[in-house]
Coordinates of C-alpha atoms and ligand atoms in Angstrom, one line a residue:
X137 CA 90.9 217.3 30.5
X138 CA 93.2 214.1 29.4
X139 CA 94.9 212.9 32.5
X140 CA 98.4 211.6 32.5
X141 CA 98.7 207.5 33.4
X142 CA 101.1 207.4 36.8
X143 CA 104.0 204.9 37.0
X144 CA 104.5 203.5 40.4
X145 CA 100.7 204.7 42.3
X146 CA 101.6 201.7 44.5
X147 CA 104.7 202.7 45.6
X148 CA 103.8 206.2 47.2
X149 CA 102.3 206.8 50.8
X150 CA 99.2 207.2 51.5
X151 CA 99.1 211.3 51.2
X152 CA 101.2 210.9 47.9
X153 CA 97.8 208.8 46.2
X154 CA 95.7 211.3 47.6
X155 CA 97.7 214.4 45.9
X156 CA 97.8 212.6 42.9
X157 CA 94.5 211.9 43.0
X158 CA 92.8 215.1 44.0
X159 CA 95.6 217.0 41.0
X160 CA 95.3 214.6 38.2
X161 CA 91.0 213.8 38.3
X162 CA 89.8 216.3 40.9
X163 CA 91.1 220.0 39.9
X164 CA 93.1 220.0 43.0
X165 CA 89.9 220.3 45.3
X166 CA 90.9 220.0 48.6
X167 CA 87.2 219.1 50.0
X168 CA 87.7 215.7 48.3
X169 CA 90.5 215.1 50.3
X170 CA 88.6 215.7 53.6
X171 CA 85.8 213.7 52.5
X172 CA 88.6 210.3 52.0
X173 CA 90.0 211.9 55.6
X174 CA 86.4 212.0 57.2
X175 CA 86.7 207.7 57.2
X176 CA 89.9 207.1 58.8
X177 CA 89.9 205.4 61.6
X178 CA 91.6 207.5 64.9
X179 CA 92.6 204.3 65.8
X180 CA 96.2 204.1 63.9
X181 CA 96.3 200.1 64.3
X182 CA 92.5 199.9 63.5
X183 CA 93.6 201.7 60.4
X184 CA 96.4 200.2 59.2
X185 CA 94.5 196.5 59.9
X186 CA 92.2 197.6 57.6
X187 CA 94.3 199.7 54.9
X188 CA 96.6 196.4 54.8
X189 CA 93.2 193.7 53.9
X190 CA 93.9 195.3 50.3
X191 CA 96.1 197.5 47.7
X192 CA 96.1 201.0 47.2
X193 CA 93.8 202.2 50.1
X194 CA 93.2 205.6 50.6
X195 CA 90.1 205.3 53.0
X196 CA 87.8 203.1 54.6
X197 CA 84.0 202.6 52.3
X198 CA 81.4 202.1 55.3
X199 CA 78.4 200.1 55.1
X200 CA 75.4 199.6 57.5
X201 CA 76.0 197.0 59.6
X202 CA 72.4 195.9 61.0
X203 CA 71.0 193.1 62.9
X204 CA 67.7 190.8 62.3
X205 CA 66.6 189.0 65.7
X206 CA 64.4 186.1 66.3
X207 CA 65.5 183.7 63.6
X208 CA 64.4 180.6 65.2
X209 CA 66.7 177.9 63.3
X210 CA 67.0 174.2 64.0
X211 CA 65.6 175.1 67.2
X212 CA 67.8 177.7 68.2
X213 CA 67.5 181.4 68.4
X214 CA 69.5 183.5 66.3
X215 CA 70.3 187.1 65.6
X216 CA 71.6 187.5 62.0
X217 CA 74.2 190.4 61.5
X218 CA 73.8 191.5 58.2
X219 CA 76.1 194.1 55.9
X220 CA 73.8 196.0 53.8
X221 CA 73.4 199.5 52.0
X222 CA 69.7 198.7 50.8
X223 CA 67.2 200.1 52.8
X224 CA 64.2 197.4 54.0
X225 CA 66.5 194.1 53.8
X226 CA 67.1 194.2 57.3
X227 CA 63.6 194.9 58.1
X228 CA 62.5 192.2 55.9
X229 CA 64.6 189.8 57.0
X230 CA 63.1 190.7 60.8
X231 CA 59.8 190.5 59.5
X232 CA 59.8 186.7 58.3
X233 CA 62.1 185.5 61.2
X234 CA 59.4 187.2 63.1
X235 CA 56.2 185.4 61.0
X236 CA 58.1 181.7 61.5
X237 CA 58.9 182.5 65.3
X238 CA 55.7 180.7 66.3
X239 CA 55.3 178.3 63.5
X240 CA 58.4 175.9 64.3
X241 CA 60.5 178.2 62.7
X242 CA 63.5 177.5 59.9
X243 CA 64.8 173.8 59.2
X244 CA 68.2 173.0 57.9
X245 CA 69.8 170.2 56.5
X246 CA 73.2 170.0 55.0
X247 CA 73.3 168.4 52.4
X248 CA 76.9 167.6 50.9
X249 CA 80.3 169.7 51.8
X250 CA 82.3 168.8 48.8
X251 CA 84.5 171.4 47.3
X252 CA 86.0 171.3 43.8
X253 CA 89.0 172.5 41.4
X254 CA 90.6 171.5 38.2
X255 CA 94.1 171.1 36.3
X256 CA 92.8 172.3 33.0
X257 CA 95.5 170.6 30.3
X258 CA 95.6 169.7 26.5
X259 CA 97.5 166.6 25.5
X260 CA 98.0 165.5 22.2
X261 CA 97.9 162.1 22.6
X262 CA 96.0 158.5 22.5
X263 CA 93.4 159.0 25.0
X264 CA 93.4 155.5 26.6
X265 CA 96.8 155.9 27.2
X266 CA 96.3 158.8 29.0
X267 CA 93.5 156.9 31.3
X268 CA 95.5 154.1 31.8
X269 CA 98.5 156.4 32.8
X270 CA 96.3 158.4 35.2
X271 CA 94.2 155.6 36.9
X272 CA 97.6 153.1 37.4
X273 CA 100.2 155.5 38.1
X274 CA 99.1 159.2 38.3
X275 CA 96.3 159.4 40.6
X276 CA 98.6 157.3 42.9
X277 CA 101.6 160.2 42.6
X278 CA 99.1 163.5 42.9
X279 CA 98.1 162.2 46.4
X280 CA 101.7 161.4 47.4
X281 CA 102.9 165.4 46.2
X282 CA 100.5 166.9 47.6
X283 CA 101.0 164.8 51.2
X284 CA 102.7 168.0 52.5
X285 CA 99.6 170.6 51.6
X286 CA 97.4 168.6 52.8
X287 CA 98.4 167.1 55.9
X288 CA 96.8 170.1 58.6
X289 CA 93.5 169.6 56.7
X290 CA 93.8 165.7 57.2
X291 CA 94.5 166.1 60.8
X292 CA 91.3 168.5 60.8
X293 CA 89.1 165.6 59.6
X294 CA 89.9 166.9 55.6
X295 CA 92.0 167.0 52.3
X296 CA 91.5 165.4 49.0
X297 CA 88.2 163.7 48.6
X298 CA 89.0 161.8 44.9
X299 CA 90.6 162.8 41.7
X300 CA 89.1 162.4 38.3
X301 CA 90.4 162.5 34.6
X302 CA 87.8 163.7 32.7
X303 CA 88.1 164.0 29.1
X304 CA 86.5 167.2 28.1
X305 CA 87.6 166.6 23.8
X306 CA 84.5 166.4 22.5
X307 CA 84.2 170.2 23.8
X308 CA 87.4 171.6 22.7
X309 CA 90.1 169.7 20.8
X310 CA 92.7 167.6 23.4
X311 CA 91.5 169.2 26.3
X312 CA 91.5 167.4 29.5
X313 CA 91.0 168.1 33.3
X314 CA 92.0 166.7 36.3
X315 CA 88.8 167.2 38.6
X316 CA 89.6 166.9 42.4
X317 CA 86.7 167.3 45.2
X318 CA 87.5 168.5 48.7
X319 CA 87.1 168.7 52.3
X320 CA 87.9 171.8 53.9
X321 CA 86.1 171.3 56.8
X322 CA 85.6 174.8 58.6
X323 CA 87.4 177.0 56.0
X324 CA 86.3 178.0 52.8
X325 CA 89.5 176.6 51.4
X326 CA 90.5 178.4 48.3
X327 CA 94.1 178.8 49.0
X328 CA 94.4 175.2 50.4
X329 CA 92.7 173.8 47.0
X330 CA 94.7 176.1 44.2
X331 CA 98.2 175.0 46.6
X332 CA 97.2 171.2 45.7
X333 CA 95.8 171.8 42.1
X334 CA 99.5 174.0 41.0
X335 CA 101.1 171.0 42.7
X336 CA 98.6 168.6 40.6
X337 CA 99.8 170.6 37.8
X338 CA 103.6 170.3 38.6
X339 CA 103.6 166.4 39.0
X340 CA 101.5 166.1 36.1
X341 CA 104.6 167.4 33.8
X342 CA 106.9 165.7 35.6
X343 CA 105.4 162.4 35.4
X344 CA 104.4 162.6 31.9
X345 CA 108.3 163.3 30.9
X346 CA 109.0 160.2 32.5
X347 CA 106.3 157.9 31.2
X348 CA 107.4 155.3 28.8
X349 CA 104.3 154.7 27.3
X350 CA 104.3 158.2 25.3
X351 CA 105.7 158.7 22.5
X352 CA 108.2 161.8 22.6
X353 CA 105.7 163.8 20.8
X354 CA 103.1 162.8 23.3
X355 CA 105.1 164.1 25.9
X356 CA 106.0 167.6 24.0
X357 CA 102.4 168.0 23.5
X358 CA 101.2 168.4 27.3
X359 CA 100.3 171.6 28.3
X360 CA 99.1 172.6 31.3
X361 CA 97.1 175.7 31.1
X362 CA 95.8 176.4 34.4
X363 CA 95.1 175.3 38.2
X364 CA 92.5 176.2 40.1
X365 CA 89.3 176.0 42.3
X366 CA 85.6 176.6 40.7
X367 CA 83.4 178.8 42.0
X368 CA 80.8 176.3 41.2
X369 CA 80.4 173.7 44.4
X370 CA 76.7 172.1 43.2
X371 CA 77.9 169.2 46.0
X372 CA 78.6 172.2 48.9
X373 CA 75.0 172.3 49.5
X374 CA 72.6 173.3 52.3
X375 CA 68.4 173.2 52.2
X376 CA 66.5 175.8 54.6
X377 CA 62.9 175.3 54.6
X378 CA 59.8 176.3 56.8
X379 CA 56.1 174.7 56.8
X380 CA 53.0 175.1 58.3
X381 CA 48.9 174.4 58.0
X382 CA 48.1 177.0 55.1
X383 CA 45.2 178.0 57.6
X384 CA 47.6 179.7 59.7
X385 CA 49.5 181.6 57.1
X386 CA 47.6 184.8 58.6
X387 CA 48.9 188.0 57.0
X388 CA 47.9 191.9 58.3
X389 CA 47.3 193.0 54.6
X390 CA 43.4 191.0 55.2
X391 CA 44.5 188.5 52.5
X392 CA 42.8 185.3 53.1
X393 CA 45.3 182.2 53.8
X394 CA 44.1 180.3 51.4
X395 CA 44.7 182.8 48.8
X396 CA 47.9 183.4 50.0
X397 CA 49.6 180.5 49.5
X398 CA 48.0 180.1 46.1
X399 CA 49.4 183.3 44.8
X400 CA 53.2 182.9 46.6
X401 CA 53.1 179.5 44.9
X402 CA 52.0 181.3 41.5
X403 CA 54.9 183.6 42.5
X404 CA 57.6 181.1 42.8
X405 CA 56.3 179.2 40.0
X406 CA 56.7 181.8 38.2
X407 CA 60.3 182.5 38.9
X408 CA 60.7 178.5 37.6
X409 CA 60.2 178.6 34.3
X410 CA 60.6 182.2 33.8
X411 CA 64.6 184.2 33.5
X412 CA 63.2 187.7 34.2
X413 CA 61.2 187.2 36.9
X414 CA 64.0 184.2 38.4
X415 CA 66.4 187.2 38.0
X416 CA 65.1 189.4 40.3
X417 CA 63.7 186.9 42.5
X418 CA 67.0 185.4 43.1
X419 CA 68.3 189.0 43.5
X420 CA 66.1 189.3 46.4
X421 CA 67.3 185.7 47.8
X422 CA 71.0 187.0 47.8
X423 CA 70.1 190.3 49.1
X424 CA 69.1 187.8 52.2
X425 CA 72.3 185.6 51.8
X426 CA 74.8 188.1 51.0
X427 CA 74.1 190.7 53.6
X428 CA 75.7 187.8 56.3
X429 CA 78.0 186.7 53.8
X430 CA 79.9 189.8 54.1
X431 CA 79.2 190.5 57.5
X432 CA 81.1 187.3 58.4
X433 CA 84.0 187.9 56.1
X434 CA 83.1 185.7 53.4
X435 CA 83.6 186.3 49.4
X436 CA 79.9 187.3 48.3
X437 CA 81.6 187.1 44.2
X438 CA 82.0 183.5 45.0
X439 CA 78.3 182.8 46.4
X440 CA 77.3 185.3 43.9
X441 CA 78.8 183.1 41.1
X442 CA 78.0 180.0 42.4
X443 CA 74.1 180.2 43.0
X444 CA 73.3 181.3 40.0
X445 CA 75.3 178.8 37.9
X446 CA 73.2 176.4 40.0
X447 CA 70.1 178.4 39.1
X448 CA 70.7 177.9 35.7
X449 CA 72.1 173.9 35.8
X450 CA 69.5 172.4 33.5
X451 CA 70.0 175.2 30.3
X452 CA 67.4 177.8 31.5
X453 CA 68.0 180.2 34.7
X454 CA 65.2 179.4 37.3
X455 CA 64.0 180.0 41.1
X456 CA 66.5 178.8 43.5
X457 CA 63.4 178.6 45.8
X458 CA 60.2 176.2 45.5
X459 CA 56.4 176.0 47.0
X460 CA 54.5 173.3 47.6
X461 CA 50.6 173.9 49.2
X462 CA 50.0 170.0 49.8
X463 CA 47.4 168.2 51.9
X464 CA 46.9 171.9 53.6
X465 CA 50.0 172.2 54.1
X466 CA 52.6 175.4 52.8
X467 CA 56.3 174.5 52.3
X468 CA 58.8 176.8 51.2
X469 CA 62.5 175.5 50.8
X470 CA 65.7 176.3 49.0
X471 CA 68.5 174.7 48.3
X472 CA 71.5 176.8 48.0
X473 CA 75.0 175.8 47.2
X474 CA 77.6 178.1 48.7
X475 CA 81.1 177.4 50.4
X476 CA 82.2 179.5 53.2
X477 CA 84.7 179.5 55.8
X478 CA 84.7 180.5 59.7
X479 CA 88.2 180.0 60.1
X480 CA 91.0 181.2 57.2
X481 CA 90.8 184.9 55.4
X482 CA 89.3 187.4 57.7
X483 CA 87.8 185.7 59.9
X484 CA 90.5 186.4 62.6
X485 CA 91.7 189.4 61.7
X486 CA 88.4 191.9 60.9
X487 CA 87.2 193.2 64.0
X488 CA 83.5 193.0 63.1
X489 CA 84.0 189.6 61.5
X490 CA 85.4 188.2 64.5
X491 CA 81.8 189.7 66.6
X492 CA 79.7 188.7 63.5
X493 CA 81.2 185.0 64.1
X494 CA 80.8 185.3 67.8
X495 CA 77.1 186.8 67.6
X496 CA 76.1 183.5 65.6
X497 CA 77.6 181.7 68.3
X498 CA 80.8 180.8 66.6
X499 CA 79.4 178.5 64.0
X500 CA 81.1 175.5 62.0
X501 CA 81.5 176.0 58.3
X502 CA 78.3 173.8 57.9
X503 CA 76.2 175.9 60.7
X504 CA 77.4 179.3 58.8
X505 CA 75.7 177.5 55.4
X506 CA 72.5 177.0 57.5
X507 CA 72.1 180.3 58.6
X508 CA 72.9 182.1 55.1
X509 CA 70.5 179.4 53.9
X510 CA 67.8 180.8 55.9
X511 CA 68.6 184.3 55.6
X512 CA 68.4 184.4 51.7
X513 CA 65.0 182.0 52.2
X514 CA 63.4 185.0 54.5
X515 CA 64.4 187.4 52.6
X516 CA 62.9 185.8 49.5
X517 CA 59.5 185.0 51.6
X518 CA 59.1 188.6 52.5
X519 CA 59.5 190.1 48.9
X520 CA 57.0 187.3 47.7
X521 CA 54.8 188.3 50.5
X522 CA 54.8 191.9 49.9
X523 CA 54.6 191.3 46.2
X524 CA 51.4 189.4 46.7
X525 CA 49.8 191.1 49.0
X526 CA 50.5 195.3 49.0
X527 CA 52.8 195.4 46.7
X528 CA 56.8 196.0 47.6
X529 CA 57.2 199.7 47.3
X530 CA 54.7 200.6 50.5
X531 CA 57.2 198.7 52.8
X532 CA 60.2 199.7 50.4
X533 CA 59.3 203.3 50.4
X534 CA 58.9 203.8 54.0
X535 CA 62.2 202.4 54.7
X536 CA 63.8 204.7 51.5
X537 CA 62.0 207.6 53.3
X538 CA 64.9 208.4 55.6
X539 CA 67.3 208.1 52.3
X540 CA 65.1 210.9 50.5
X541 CA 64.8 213.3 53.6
X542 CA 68.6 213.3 54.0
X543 CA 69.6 214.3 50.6
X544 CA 67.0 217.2 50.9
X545 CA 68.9 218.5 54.4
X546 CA 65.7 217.5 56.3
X547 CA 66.3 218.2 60.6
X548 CA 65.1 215.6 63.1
X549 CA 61.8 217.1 63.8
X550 CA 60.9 217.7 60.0
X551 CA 62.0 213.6 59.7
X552 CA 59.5 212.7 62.6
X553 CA 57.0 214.7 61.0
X554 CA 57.2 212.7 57.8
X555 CA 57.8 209.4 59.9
X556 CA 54.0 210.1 61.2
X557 CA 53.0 211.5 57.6
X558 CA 53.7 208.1 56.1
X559 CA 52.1 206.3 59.2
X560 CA 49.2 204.7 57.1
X561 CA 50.0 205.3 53.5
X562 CA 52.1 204.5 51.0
X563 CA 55.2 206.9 50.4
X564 CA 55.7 208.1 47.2
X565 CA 58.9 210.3 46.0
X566 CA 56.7 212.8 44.7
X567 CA 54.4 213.2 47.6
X568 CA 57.7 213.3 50.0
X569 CA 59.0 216.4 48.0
X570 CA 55.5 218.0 47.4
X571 CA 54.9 217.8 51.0
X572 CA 58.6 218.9 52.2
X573 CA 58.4 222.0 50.3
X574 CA 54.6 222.9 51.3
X575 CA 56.1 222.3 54.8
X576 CA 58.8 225.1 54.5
X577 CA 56.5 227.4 53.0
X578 CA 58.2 226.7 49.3
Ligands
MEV645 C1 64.8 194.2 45.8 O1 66.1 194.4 46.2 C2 64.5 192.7 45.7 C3 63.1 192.4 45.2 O2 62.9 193.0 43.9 C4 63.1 190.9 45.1 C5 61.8 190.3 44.4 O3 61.2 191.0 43.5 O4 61.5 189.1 44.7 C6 62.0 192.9 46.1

């Protein structure tokens, strides 16, 4: 069936969507409507907190909200609330917190805080005039507009770092930027930086009308064709690493240490100098970094973004982790770019957010980076350390287990049977529905 295209979705209550909805795409079935009911909140403010976050909201999308103890960082003791819909994330995230409890556990150290945004504009005009312009008189006026926006943030220790011309021509004919770096000390600061890079824009018209030294065709020629942050902070950065004799890297698979920490350093060398393999390595990092990323209201797009143009900085896309086995001794480090807030966007208002925050001990901008740090670095230890040793699916399968048992309608008792099944081998989807239908006599 074609459907019709709707003029003015936004404008009807809640219940009007829904009708629309369950008419137009859904034959009218009324179940769908009870399954979008089924997630409402009975708590009408609870509700309406969250139906207001965004536009259009018909009903709530949940998502496992789990917790990884015993993440011993900087010599503290953490528990990491993590946001996650894959099975065995969680449990690998435990797992590594767990193997580093008792070998001095994570390290962090930030490493720069600077955030950045541009005034993307083409001018038409002599180039050294334009330089002269912005270093004598400019640069001088951007600071002085944007005195207003950025006067809380100075008073919190922040503001506008430095501006920059940069002349991007060679690139693309007459285009310029205005590059500005940041401080936005405990929030991620993406409203604060796009208010003083529109306001860079505005002052840069302005004060290019009124400059003598351009020709009136100079002038005409300015346009400014966009203001705002990048995603891409490669000075916002943070290193997590752990260490230890490689004689004590003991793991329950059997493996020798020694052969251990030759093959995880095989493993990440891998993911250095090769895409596919960096690809889903990195994927299992963010799993790590991500899961507490959302859990504590951040935007995982943004650290999404962000790593991996940093994973790919010199041309190719590599590991954002590295090994070294030196002198008998295993290090394993990353060093992962990513701006966040713990003040600013949700962080006040979502419920969980607000416990996430408090669960970490209400952390600074710069502790927050040290724990999602770590997280994505455990994460990324236990994949390599399955991967090298059994293989990931035995400790992936037997957390999907629960996953495969549900869709087939399985009761309690037939999922403890299974649970004890599975005790000492590997699950297999097969074998789980072989075995689930031998078990009801099918
Ligand atoms: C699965 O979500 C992530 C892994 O594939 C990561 C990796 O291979 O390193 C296990």
């Amino acid at each position: 069936m074609n459907h019709q295209p709707i003029e003015g979705f936004s404008k009807l209550n809640k219940q009007g969507k829904i009708d629309w909805l369950v008419t137009e795409y859904l034959d009218g079935n009324q179940e769908y409507q009870n399954i979008l009911k089924q997630y409402w909140n009975e708590d009408a403010d609870l509700q309406k907190l969250h139906e207001e976050f965004s536009e259009n909201t018909i009903s709530n999308f949940y998502m496992p909200y789990g917790i990884a103890p015993n993440f011993l960082i900087d010599g503290k003791l953490y528990a990491l609330p993590m946001a996650v819909e894959e099975s065995s994330v969680v449990a690998a995230a435990s797992k590594s917190a767990k193997f580093w409890l008792d070998k001095g556990g994570f390290k962090t150290t930030i490493i720069n805080t600077e955030k950045l945004g541009h005034t993307h504009f083409i001018f038409k005009g002599e180039p050294h005039k334009l330089q002269h312009f912005f270093n004598f008189k400019l640069k001088k006026k951007l600071l002085e507009a944007t005195e207003e926006i950025t006067a809380n943030m100075r008073n919190r220790g922040g503001g506008i770092l430095n501006i920059h011309l940069i002349d991007k021509t060679a690139d693309l004919p007459h285009y310029y930027q205005l590059k500005a770096s940041f401080d936005t000390v405990d929030s991620m600061g993406a409203n604060f930086i796009n208010s003083c890079l529109e306001q860079f824009g505005k002052t840069l018209r302005e004060e290019v009308a009124k400059e003598e030294e351009f020709t009136q065709e100079e002038k005409d020629s300015l346009q400014i064709v966009m203001n705002i942050l990048s995603n891409y902070t490669p000075d916002c950065i943070v290193r997590a690493e752990v260490s230890c004799p490689i004689e004590d890297l003991k793991d329950d698979s059997g493996i020798a240490p020694e052969e251990f920490a030759w093959k995880f350093k095989q493993a990440v060398t891998i993911a250095e100098i090769e895409p596919f393999r960096a690809t889903t390595h990195n994927k299992g990092v963010m799993n790590g970094v991500d899961a507490v990323v959302i859990a504590t209201g951040n935007d995982f797009r943004a650290t999404e973004a962000c790593a991996h143009a940093y994973a790919a900085r010199d041309g190719q896309y590599r590991s954002l982790t590295h090994c070294t086995t030196d002198d008998g001794i295993f290090r394993f480090w990353i060093d992962l770019p990513i701006s966040v807030g713990v003040v600013g966007g949700l962080t006040n208002l979502h419920p969980l957010v607000k416990f996430s925050l408090a669960l970490l001990g209400k952390p600074s901008a710069q502790g927050l980076m040290s724990v999602l740090a770590v997280s994505g670095l455990a994460q990324n230890f236990a994949a390599l350390r399955s991967l090298v040793t059994t293989g990931i699916q035995k400790g992936h399968m037997k957390m999907h287990l629960l996953n495969i048992l549900n869709q087939m309608g399985a009761t309690e008792d037939e999922k403890q049977y299974f649970v004890n099944y599975f005790k000492n081998k590997t699950v297999t989807h097969h074998e789980v529905i072989s075995e689930f239908n031998r078990m009801r006599g099918q």
